[in-house]
Short mmCIF file of C-alpha atoms in Angstrom, two decimals:
data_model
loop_
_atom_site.label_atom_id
_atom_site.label_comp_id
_atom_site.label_asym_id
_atom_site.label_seq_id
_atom_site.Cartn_x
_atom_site.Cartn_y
_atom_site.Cartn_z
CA UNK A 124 -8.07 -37.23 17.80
CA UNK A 125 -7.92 -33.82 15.84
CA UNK A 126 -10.90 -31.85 15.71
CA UNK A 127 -12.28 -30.85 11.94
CA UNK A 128 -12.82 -27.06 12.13
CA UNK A 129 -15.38 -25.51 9.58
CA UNK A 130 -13.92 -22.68 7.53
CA UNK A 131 -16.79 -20.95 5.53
CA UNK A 132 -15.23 -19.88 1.74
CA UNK A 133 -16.39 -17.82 -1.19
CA UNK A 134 -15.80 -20.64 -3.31
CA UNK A 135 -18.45 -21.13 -5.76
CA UNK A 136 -16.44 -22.59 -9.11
CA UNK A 137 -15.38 -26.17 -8.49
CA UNK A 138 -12.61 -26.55 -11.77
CA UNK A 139 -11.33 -22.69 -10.13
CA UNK A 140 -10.83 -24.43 -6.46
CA UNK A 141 -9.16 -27.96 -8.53
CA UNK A 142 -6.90 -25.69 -10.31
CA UNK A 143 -5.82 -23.56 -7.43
CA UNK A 144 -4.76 -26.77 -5.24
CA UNK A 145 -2.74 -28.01 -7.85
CA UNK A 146 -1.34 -24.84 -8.69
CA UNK A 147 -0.44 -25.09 -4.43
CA UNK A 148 1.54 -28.67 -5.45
CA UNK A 149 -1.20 -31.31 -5.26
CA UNK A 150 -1.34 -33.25 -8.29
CA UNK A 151 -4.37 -33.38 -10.19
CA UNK A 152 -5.21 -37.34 -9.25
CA UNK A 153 -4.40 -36.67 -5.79
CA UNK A 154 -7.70 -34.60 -5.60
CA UNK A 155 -11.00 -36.15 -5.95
CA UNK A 156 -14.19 -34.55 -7.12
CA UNK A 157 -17.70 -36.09 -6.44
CA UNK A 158 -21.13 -35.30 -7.20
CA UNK A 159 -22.43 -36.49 -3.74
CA UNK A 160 -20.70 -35.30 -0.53
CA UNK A 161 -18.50 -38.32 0.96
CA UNK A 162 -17.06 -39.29 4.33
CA UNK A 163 -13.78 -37.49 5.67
CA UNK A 164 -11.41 -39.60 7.55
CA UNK A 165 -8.87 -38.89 10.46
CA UNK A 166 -5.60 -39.28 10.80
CA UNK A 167 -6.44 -42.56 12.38
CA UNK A 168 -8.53 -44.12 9.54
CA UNK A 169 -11.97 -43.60 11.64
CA UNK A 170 -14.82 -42.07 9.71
CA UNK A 171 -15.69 -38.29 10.77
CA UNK A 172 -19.05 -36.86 10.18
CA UNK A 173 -17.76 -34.59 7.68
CA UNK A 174 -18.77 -35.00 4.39
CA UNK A 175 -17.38 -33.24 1.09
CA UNK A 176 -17.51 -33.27 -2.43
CA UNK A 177 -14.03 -31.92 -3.10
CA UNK A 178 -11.23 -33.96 -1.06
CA UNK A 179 -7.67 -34.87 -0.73
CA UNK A 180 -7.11 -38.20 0.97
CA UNK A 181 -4.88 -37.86 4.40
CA UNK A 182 -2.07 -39.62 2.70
CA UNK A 183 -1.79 -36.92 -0.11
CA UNK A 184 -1.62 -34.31 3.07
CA UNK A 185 0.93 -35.16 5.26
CA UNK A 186 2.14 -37.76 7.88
CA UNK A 187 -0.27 -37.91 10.86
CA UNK A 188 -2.94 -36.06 8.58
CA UNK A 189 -6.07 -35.85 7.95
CA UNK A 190 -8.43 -35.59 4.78
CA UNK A 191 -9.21 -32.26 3.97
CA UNK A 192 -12.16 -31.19 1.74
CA UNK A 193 -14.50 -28.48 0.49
CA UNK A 194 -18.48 -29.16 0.56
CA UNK A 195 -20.62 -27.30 -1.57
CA UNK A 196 -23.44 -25.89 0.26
CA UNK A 197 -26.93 -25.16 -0.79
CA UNK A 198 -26.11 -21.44 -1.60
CA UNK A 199 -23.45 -23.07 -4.19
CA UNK A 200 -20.68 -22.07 -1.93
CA UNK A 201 -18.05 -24.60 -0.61
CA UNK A 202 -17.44 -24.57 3.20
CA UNK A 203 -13.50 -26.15 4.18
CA UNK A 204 -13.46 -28.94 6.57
CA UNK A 205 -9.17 -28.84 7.87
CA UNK A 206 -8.56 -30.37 10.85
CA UNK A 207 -6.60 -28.12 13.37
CA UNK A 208 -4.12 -29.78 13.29
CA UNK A 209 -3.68 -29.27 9.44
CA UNK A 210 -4.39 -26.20 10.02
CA UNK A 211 -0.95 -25.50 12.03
CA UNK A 212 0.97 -27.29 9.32
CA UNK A 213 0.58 -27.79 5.46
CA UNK A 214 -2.99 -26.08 5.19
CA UNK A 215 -1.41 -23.08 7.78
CA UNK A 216 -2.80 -19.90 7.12
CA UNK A 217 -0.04 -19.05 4.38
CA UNK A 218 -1.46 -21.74 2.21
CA UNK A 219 -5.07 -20.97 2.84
CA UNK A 220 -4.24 -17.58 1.45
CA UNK A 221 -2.37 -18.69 -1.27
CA UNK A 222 -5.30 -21.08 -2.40
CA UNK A 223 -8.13 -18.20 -1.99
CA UNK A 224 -5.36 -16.26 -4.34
CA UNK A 225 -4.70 -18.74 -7.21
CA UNK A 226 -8.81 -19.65 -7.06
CA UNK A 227 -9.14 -15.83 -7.82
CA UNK A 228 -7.20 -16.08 -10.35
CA UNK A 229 -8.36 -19.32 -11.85
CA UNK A 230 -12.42 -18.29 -11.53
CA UNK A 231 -11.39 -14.50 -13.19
CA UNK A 232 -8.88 -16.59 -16.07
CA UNK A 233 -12.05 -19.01 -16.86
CA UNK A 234 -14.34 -16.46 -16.95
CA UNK A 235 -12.30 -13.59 -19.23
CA UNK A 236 -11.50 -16.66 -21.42
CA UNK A 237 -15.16 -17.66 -21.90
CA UNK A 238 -15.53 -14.04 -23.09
CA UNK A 239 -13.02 -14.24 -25.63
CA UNK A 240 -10.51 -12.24 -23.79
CA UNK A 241 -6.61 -13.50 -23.14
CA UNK A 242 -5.16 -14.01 -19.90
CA UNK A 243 -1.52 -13.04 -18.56
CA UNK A 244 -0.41 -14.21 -15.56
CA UNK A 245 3.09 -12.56 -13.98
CA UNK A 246 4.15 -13.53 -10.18
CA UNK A 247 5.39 -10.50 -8.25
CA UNK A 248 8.24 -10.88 -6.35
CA UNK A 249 5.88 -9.97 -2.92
CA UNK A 250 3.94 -13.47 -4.07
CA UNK A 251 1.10 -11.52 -5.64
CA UNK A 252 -0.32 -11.96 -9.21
CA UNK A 253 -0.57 -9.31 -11.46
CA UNK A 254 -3.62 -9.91 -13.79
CA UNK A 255 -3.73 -8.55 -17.58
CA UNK A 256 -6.92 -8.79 -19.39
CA UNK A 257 -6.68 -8.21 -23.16
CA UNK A 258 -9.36 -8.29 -25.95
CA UNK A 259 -11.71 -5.03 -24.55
CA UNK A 260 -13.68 -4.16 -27.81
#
């Protein structure tokens, strides 16, 4: 049975954290969003204590998987429940990484926008984003 290991985020915009894990190649219905926290499951099917209100279902994950999800804590921050085992394959470190990157992006993109501003988005060859805000007055 894998163990669910708590990763504490800075994750505080739900659409931001939706957009960034399909911008990492999960398709929008793949992740669910809920207003109350629900159950995680293991790769087995059993129920885990681990509740979330942002989760994508084992099968969406991998074979041998389990779910993986983000619950929003009292503070309004979202703590990661990934198994360890997920955590040495598609959720490795790379991806975490890549997900805190695009949710920057994403939570900075919604924000500017609400202001009126316009977004540009290039990729660096390195895998960074270059960010360019326009519409200062």
């Amino acid at each position: 049975m894998s163990h669910f290991v708590e990763c504490q985020t800075e994750f505080r915009d739900p659409q931001a954290l939706v957009a960034a894990l399909i911008e990492c190649g999960f398709a929008a219905d793949q992740i669910k969003v809920h207003g109350q926290a629900v159950p995680l499951y293991g790769y087995q099917g059993d129920q885990r204590p681990q509740r979330a209100h942002i989760v994508i279902r084992r099968k969406h994950v991998g074979q041998a998987a389990n779910d993986v999800g983000w619950e929003r804590l009292e503070d309004g921050t979202y703590r990661a429940w990934i198994s360890e085992y997920d955590g040495r394959h598609r959720f490795n470190p790379e991806m975490q990484n890549r997900i805190k990157q695009e949710y920057a992006f994403h939570a900075v993109a919604r924000q500017q926008r609400a202001l009126g501003r316009t977004i540009q988005r290039r990729e660096l060859e390195n895998g960074e984003i270059e960010v360019v805000i326009g519409g200062y007055r």
